[in-house]
mmCIF file of C-alpha atoms and ligand atoms in Angstrom:
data_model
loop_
_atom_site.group_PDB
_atom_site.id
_atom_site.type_symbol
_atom_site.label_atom_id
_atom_site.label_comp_id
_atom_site.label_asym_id
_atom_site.label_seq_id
_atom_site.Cartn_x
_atom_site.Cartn_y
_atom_site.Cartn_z
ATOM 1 C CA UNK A 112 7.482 76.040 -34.091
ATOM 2 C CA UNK A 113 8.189 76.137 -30.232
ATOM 3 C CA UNK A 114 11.535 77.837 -29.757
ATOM 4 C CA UNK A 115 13.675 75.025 -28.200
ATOM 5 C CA UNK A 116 14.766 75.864 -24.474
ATOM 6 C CA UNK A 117 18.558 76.001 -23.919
ATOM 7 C CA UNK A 118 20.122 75.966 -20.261
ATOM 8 C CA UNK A 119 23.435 78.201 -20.844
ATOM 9 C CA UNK A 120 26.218 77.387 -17.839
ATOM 10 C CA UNK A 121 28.984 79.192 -19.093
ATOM 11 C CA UNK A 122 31.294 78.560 -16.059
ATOM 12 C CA UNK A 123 34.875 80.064 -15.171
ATOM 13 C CA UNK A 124 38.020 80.695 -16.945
ATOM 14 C CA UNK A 125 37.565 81.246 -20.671
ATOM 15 C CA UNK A 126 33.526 80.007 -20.404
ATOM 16 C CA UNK A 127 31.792 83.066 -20.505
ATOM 17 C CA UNK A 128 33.462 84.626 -23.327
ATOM 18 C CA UNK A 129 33.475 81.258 -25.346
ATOM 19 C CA UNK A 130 30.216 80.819 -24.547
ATOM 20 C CA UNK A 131 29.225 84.421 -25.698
ATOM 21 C CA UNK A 132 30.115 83.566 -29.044
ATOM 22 C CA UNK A 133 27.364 81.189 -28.844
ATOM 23 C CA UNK A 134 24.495 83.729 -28.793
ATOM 24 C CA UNK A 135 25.583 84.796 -32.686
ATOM 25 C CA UNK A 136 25.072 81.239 -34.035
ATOM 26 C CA UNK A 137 22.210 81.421 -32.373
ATOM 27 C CA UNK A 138 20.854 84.800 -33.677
ATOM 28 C CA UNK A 139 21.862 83.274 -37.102
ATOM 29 C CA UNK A 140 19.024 80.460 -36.276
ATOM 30 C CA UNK A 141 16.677 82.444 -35.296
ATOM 31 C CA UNK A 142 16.546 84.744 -38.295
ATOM 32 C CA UNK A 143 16.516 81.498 -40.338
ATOM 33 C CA UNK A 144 13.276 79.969 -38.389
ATOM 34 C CA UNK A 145 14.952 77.833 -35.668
ATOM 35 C CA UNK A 146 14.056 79.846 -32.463
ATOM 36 C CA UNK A 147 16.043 79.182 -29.164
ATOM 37 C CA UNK A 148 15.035 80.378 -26.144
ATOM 38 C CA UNK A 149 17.934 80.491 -23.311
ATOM 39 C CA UNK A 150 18.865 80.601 -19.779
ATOM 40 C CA UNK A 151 22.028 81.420 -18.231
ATOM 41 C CA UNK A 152 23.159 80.146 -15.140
ATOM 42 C CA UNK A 153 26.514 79.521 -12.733
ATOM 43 C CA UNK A 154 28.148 76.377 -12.732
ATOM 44 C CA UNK A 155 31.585 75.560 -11.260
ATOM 45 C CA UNK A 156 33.858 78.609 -8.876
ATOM 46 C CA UNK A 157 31.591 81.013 -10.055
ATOM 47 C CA UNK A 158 28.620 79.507 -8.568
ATOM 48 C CA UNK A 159 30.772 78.396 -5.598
ATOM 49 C CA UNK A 160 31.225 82.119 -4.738
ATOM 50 C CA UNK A 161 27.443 82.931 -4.992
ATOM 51 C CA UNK A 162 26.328 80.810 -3.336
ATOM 52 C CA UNK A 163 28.960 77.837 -1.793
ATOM 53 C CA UNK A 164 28.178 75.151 -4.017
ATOM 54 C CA UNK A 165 29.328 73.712 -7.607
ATOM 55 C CA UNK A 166 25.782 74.118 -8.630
ATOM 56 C CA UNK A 167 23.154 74.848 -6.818
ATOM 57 C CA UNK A 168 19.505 72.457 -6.604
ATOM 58 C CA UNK A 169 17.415 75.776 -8.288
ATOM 59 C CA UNK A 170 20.080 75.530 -11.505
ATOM 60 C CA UNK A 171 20.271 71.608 -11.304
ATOM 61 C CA UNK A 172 16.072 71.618 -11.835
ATOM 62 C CA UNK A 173 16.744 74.122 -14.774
ATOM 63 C CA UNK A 174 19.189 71.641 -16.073
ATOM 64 C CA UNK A 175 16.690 68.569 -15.771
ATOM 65 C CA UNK A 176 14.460 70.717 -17.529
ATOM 66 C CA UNK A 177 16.059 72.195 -20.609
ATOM 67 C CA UNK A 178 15.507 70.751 -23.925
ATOM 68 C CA UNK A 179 19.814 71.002 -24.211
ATOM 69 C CA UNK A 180 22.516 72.119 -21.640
ATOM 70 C CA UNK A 181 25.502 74.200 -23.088
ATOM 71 C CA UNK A 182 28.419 74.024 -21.123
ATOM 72 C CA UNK A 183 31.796 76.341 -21.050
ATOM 73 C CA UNK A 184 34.876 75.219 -18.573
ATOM 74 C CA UNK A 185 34.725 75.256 -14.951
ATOM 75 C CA UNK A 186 37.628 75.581 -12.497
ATOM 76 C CA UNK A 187 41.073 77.852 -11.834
ATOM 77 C CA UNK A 188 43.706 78.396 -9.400
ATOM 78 C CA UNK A 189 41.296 80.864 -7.261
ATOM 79 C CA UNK A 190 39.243 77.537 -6.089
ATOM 80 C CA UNK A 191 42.157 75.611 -5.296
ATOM 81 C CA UNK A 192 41.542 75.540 -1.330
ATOM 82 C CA UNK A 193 37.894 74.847 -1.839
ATOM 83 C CA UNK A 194 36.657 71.869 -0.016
ATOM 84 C CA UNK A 195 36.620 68.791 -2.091
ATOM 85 C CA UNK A 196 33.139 68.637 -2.498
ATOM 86 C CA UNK A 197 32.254 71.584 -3.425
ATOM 87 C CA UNK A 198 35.488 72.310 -6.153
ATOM 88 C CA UNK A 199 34.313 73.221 -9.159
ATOM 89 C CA UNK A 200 34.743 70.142 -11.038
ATOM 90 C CA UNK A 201 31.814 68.800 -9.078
ATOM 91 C CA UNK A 202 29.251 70.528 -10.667
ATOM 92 C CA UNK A 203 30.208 69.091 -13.665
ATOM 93 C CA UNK A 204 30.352 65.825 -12.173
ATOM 94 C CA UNK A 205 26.880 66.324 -10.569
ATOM 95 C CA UNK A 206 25.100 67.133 -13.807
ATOM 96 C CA UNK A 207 26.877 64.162 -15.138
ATOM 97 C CA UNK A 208 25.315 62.096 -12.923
ATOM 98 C CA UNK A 209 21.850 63.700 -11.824
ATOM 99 C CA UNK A 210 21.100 63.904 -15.597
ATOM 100 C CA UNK A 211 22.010 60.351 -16.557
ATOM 101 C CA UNK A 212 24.257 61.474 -19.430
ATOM 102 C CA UNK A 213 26.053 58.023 -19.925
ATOM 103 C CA UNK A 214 27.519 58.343 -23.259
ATOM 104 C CA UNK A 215 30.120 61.002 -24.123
ATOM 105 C CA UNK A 216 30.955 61.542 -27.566
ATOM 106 C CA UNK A 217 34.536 63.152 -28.488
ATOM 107 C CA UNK A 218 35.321 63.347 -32.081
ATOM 108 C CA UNK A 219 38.803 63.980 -33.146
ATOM 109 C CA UNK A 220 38.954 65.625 -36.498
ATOM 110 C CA UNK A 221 41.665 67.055 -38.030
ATOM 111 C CA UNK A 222 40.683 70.050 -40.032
ATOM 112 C CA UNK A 223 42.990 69.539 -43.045
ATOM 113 C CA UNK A 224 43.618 73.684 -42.669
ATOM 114 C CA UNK A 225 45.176 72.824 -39.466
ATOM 115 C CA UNK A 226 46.900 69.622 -39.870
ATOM 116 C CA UNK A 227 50.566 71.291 -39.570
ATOM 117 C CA UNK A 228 49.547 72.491 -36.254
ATOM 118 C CA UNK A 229 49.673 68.604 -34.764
ATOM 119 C CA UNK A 230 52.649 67.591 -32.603
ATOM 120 C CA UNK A 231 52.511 64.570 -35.256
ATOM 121 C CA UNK A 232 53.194 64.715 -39.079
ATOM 122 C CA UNK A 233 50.838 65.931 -41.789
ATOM 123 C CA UNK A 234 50.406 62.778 -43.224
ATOM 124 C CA UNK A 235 49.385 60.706 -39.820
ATOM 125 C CA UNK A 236 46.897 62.953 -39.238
ATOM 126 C CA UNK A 237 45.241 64.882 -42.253
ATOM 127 C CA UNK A 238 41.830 64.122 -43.064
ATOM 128 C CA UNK A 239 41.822 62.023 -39.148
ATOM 129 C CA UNK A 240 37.959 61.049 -38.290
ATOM 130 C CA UNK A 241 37.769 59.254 -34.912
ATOM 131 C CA UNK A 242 34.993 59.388 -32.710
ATOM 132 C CA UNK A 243 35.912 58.655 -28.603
ATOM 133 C CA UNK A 244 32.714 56.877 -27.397
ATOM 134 C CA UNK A 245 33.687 57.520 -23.365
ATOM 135 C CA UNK A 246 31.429 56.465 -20.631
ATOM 136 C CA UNK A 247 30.627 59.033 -18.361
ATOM 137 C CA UNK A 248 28.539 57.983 -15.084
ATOM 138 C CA UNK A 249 29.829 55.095 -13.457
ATOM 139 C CA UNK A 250 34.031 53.372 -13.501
ATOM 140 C CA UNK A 251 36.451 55.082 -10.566
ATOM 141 C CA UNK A 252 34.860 58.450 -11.030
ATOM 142 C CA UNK A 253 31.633 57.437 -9.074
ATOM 143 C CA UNK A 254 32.624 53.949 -7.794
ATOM 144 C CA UNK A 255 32.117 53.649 -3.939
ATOM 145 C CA UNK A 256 34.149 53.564 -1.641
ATOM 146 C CA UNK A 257 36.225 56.757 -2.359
ATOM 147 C CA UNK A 258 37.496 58.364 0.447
ATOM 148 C CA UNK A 259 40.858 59.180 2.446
ATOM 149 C CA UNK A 260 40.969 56.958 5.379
ATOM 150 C CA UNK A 261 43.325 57.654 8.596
ATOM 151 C CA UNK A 262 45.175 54.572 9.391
ATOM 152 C CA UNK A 263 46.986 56.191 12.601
ATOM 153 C CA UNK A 264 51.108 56.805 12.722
ATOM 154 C CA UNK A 265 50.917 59.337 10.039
ATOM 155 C CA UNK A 266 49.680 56.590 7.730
ATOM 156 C CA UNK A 267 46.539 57.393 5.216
ATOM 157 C CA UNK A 268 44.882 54.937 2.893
ATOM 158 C CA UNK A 269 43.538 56.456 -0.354
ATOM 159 C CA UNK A 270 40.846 54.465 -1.885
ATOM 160 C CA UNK A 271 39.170 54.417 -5.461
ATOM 161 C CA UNK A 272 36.791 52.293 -6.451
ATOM 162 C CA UNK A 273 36.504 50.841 -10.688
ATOM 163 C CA UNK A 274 33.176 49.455 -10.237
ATOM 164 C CA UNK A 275 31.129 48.375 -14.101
ATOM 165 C CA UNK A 276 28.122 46.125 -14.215
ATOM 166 C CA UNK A 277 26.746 44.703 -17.127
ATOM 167 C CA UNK A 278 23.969 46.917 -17.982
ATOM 168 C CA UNK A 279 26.711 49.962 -18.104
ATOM 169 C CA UNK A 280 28.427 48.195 -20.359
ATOM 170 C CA UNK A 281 26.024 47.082 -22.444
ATOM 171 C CA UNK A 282 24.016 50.382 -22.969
ATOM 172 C CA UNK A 283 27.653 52.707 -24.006
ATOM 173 C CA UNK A 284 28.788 49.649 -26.109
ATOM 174 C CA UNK A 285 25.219 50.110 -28.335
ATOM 175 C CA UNK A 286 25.706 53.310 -28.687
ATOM 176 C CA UNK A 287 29.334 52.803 -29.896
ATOM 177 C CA UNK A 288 28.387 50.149 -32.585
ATOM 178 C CA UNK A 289 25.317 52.121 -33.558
ATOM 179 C CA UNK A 290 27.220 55.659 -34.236
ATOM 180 C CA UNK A 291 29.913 53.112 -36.280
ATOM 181 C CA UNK A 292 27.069 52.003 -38.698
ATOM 182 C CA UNK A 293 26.616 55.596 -39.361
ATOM 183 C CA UNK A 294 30.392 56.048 -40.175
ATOM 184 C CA UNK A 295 33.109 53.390 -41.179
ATOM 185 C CA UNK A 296 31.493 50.433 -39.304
ATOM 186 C CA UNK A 297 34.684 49.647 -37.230
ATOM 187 C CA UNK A 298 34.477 49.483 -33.369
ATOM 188 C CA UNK A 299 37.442 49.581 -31.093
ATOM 189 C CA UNK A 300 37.156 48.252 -27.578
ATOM 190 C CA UNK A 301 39.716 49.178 -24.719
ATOM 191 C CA UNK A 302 39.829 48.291 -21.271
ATOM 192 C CA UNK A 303 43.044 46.660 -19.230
ATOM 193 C CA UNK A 304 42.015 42.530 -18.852
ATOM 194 C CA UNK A 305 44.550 41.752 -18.117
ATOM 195 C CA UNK A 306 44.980 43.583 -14.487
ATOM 196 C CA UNK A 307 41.490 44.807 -13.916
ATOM 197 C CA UNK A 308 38.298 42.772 -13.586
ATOM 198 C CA UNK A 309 36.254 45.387 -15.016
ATOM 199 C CA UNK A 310 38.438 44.970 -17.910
ATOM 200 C CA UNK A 311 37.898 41.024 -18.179
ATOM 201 C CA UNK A 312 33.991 41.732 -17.475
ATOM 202 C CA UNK A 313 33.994 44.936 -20.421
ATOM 203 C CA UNK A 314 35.774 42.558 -22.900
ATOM 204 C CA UNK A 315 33.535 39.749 -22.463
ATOM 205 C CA UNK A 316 29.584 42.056 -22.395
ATOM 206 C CA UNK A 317 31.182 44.005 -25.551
ATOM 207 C CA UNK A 318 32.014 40.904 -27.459
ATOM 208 C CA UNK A 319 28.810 39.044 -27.070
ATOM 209 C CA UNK A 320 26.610 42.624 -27.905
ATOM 210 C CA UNK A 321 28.795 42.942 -31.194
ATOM 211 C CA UNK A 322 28.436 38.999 -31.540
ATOM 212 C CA UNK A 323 24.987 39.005 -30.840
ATOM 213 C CA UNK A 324 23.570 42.453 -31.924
ATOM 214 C CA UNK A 325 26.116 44.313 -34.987
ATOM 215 C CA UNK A 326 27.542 41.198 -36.763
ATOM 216 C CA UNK A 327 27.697 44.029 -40.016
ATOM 217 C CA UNK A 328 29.918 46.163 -37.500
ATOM 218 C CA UNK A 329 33.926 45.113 -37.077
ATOM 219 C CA UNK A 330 34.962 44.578 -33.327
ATOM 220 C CA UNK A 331 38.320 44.836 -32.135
ATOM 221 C CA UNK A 332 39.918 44.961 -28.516
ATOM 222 C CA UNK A 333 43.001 46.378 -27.882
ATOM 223 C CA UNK A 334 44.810 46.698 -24.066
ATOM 224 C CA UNK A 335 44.499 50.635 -22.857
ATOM 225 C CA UNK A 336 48.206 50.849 -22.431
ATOM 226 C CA UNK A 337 48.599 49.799 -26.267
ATOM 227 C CA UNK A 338 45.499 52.020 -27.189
ATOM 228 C CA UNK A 339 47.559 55.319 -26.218
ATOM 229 C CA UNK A 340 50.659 54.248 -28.033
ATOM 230 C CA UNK A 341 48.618 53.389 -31.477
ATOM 231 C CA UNK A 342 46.754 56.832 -31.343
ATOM 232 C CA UNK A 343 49.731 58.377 -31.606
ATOM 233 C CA UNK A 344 51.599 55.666 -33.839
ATOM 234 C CA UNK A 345 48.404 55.446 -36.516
ATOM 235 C CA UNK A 346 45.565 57.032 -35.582
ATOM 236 C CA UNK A 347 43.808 56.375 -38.997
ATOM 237 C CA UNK A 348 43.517 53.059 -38.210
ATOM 238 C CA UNK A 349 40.519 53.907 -35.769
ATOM 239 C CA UNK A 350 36.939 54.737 -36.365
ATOM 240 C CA UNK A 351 35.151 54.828 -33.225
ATOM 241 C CA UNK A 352 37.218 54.043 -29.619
ATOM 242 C CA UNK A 353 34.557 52.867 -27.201
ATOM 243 C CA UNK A 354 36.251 52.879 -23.311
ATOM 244 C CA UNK A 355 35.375 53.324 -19.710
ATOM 245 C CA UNK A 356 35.438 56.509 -17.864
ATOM 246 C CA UNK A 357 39.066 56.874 -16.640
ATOM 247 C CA UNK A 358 40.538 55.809 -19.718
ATOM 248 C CA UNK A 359 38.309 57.847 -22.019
ATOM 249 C CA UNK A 360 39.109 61.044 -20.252
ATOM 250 C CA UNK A 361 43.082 60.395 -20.923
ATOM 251 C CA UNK A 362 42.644 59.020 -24.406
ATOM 252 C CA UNK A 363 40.672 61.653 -25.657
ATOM 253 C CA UNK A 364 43.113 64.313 -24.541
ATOM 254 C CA UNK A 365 45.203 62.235 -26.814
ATOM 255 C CA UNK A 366 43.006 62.334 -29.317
ATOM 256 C CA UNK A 367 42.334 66.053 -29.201
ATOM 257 C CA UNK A 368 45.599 66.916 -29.284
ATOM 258 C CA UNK A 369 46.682 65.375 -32.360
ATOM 259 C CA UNK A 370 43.977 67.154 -34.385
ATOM 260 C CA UNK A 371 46.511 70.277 -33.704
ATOM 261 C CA UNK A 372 44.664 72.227 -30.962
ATOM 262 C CA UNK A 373 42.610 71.441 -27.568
ATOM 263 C CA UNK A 374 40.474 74.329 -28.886
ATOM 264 C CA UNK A 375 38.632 73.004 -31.762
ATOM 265 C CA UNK A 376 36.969 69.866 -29.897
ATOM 266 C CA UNK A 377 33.399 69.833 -29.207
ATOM 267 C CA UNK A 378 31.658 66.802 -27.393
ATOM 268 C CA UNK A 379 28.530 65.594 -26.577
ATOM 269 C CA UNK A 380 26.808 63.587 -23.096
ATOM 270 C CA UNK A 381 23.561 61.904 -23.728
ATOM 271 C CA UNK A 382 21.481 60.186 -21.711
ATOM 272 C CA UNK A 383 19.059 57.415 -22.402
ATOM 273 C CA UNK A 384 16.008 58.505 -24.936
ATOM 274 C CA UNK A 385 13.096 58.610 -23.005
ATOM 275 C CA UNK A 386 10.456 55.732 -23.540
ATOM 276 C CA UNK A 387 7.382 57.709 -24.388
ATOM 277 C CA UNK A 388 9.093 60.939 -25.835
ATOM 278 C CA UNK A 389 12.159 59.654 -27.124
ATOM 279 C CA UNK A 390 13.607 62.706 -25.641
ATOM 280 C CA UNK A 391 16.906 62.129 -24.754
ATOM 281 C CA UNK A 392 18.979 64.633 -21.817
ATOM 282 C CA UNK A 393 22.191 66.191 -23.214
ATOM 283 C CA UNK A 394 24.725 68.729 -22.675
ATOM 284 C CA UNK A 395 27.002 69.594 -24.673
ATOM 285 C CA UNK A 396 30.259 71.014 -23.892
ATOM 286 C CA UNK A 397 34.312 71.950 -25.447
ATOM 287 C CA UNK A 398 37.009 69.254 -24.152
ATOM 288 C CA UNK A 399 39.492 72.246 -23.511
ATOM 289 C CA UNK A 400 39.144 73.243 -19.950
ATOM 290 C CA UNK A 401 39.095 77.220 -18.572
ATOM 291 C CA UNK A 402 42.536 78.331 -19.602
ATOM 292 C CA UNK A 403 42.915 80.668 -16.476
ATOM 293 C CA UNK A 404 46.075 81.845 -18.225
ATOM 294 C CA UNK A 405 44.408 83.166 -20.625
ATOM 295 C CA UNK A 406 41.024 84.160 -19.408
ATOM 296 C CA UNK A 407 39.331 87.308 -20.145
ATOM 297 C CA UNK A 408 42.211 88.492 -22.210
ATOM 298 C CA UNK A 409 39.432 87.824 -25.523
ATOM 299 C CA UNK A 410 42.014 85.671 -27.493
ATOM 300 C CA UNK A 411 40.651 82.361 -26.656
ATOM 301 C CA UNK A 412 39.406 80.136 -29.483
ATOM 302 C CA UNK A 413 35.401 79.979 -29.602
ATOM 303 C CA UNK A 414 35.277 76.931 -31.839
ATOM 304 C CA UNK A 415 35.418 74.031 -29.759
ATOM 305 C CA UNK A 416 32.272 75.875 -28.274
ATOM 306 C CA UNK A 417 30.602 76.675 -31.643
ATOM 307 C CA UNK A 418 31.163 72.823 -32.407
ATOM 308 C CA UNK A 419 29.827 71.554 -29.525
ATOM 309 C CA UNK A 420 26.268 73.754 -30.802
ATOM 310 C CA UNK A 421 26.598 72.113 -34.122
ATOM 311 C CA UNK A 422 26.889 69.154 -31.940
ATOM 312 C CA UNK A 423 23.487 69.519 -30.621
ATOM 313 C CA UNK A 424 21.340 70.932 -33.605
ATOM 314 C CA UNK A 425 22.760 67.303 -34.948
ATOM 315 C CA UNK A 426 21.839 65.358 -31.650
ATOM 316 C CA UNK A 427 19.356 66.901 -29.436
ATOM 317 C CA UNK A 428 17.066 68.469 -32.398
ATOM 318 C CA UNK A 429 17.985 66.429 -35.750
ATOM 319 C CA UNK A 430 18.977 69.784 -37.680
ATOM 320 C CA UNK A 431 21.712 67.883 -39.628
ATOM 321 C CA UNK A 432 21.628 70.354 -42.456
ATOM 322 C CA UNK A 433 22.140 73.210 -40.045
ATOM 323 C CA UNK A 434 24.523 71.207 -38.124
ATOM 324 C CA UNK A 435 26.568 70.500 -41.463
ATOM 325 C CA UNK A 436 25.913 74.151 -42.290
ATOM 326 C CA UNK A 437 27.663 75.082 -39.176
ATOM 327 C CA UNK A 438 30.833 72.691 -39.099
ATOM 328 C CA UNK A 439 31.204 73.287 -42.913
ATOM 329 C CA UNK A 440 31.521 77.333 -41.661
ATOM 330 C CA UNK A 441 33.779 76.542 -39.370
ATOM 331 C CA UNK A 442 36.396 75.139 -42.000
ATOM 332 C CA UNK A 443 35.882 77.505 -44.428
ATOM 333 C CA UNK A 444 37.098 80.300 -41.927
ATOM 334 C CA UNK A 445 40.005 77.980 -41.272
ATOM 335 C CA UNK A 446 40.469 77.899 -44.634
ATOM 336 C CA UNK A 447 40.633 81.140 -45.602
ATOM 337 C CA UNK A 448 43.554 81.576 -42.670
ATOM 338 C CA UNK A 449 41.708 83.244 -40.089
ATOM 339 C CA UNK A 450 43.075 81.865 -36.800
ATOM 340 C CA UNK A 451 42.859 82.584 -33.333
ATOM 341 C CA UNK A 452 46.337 82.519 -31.329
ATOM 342 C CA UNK A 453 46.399 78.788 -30.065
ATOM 343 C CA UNK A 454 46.192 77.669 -33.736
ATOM 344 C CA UNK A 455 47.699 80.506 -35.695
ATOM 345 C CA UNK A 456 50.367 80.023 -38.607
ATOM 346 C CA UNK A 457 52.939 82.314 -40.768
ATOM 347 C CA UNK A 458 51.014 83.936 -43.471
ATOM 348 C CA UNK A 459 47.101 83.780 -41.547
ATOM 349 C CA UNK A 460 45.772 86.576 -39.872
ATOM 350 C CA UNK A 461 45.194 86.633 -35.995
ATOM 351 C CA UNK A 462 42.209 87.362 -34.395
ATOM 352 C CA UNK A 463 40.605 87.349 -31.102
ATOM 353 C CA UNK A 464 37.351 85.447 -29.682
ATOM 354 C CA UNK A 465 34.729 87.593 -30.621
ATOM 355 C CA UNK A 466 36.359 88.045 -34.143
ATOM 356 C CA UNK A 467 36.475 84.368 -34.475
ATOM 357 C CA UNK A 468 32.706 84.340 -33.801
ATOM 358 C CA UNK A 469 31.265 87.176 -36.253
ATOM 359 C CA UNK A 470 33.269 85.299 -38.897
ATOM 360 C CA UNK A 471 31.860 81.642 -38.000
ATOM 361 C CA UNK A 472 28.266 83.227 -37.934
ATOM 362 C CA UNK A 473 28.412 85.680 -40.714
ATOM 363 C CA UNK A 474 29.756 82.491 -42.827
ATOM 364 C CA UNK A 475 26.892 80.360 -41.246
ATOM 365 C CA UNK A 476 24.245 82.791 -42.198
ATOM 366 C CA UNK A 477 26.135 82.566 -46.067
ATOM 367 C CA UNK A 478 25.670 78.994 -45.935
ATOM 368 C CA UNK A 479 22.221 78.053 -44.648
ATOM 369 C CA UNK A 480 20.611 80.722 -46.978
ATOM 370 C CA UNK A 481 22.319 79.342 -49.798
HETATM 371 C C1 IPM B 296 36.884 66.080 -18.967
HETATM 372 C C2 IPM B 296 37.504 66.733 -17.765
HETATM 373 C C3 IPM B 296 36.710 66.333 -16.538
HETATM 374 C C4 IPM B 296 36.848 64.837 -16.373
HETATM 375 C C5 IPM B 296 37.087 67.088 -15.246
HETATM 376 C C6 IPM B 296 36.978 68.585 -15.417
HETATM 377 C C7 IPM B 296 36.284 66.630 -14.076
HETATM 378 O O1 IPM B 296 38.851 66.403 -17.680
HETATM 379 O O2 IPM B 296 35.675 66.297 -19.198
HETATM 380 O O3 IPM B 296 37.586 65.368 -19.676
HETATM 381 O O4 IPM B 296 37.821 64.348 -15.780
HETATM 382 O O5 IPM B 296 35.953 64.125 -16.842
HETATM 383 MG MG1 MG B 297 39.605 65.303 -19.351
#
C-alpha cells in the first residue's frame, strides 16, 4: 500500500510539542501496515519570522497537495504588532480558503472519566454527543467589504460584511443532515432571522433541503441567541448543530467547554470530494488555540491533537477501526486516571505532554493488535 502523504504545520504556542505527540500514533500505524509519509512545515508567527508571511505560496502548494493537513495552534502575544495581514491567524484563514475546506466538524463529547471537570453538572453533561457542523469559507469572515475606512474628524467606519448565497448553504446543510443519518438523525439549524438576512435566507435553503432531500432526518431551527443559552441549559437535547461561520466559532467554544476541557477537542475541515477521485481536501486540527502561557513548559494536553488524527484515519482514509481503536485508547487512559494538568483530579496521577502520548500510543498499539 502507498504510504499516505501527511502535510504536518505544527504552528506556535503549544503546536509543536502537541503535534510531536503525533509522530507516536503514527509509528504505532506504521508497524501495524498503515504507512504515513510526512512533511513538516511553518504556519502562523513562526512562519511570519522566516519568512514575513502567515504561510508562505511553497507550503500552501504542499498543502494543496497532501493527501491530509495536520494542524497545531497558531498565534501569541510576540505577533501582536504584526500587520493585519500577515498575523498569524491568516494562515489559517488562507488554507481555509485556498483549500476549499467548507465544512468544519466539532464534536463535543464528554468523556464520562471527565465529566466532573465541566463548569456544568455531571448529569447535564455525562455521556454528551454533539457534533458542531460550522461553515468555514464564506459569512463575515471572508465577506467583502472589510476594511477600516477614514471618515475625516477623527471619525473611522469599521465595516464587516455577512454575505451567504444559496449554494453555501445548501452544500454545509447536506453535510449536516448526512453526518445525522449516521448518528441520532436530529438536525439543529441556527442563524438570527430575525435581524439578519442571511439568517431569513439560511432558514428558508435549510428547510426546503431537509424538506426536499432528508424527510427520515428531524429539522429544527432555533434563534443563535437562544442556541447559546440551551447548550448550556440542556445540551443533550442536540445531535448535530449546523450554523454559519461567526456563530459556529462562538458556539463551539461553548460546546467544548462543557465537555470539561478545551484540550480534548479535535475537529475536522473538508472540502468538497472531488468528482473523478472522490478525494476530498482536509485538515484537521485541535479547537484549543496555542496556550502561550503555557508553551514549551511540556504540560500541555496532546489529546485534542491525537483526536483530531483519529479524526482523519476516520475521514480522509476510511480506517474506522483504527480510528475507533484510537479514540477508544484515548478513554481508557482517562480512565485509568492519567491526566494531564488542564484536566487533572484528586486521586489521578499528573503527567506531562509527552507522557500523555507514550500512554495513548502504547494503549493504541494494545488495542489494534488485539
Ligand atoms: C477557531 C479559531 C479561529 C477562528 C481563529 C484562530 C482565526 O478561533 O478555529 O475557532 O476564528 O475560526
Ligand atoms: Mg474559535
Amino acid at each position: 500500500m502507498a504510504a499516505r502523504k501527511l502535510l504536518l504545520l505544527p504552528g506556535d504556542g503549544i503546536g509543536p510539542e502537541t503535534m510531536a505527540e503525533v509522530g507516536k500514533v503514527l509509528a504505532v500505524l506504521g508497524r501495524a501496515g498503515s504507512p504515513f509519509e510526512t512533511e513538516t512545515a511553518l504556519v502562523g508567527g513562526a512562519a511570519y519570522d522566516a519568512h514575513g508571511q502567515s504561510i508562505s505560496d511553497g507550503d500552501m502548494a504542499l498543502a494543496m497537495a497532501a493527501d491530509a493537513v495536520l494542524f497545531g495552534a497558531v498565534g501569541g502575544p510576540k505577533w501582536d504588532g504584526v500587520p493585519y495581514e500577515v498575523r498569524p491567524e491568516a494562515g489559517l484563514l488562507r488554507l481555509r480558503k485556498d483549500m476549499a475546506l467548507f465544512a468544519n466538524l466539532r464534536p463535543a463529547i464528554c468523556y464520562p472519566a471527565l465529566a466532573d471537570a465541566s463548569s456544568l453538572k455531571r448529569e447535564l453533561v455525562d455521556g454528551l454527543d454533539i457534533l458542531i457542523v460550522r461553515e468555514l469559507t464564506g459569512g463575515v469572515y471572508f465577506g467583502e467589504p472589510k476594511e477600516i475606512v477614514d471618515l475625516g474628524q477623527g471619525q473611522k467606519r469599521g465595516v464587516d460584511t455577512q454575505v451567504y448565497e444559496t449554494y453555501e448553504i445548501e452544500r454545509i446543510a447536506r453535510v449536516a443532515f448526512e453526518l445525522a443519518r449516521t448518528r441520532h438523525g436530529k438536525v439543529t439549524s441556527m442563524e438570527k432571522r430575525n435581524v439578519m438576512k442571511t439568517g431569513v435566507l439560511w432558514n428558508e435553503v435549510v428547510s426546503r433541503v431537509g424538506r426536499d432531500e432528508y424527510r427520515d432526518v428531524r429539522l429544527e431551527h432555533m434563534l443563535a441567541d437562544a442556541g447559546g443559552m440551551q447548550l448550556v441549559r440542556n445540551p443533550k437535547q442536540f445531535d448535530v448543530i449546523v450554523t454559519d461561520n461567526l456563530f459556529g466559532d462562538m458556539l463551539s467554544d461553548i460546546a467544548a467547554m462543557l465537555t470539561g476541557s478545551l484540550g480534548m477537542l479535535p475537529s475536522a475541515s473538508l472540502g468538497a470530494p472531488d468528482s473523478s477521485t472522490g478525494r476530498r481536501r482536509a485538515l484537521y486540527e485541535p479547537v484549543h488555540g496555542s496556550a502561550p502561557d503555557i508553551a514549551g513548559t511540556g504540560v500541555a494536553n496532546p489529546i485534542a491533537m491525537i483526536a483530531s488524527l483519529a479524526m482523519m484515519l476516520r475521514y480522509s482514509f476510511e480506517m474506522t477501526r483504527e480510528a475507533e481503536a484510537l479514540e477508544r485508547a484515548i478513554a481508557a487512559v482517562l480512565e485509568e486516571g492519567t491526566r494531564t494538568a488542564d484536566i487533572m483530579a484528586p486521586g489521578c496521577r499528573q503527567v506531562g505532554t509527552a507522557e500523555m502520548g507514550d500512554a495513548v500510543a502504547a494503549r493504541f498499539e494494545r488495542l489494534l493488535n488485539a
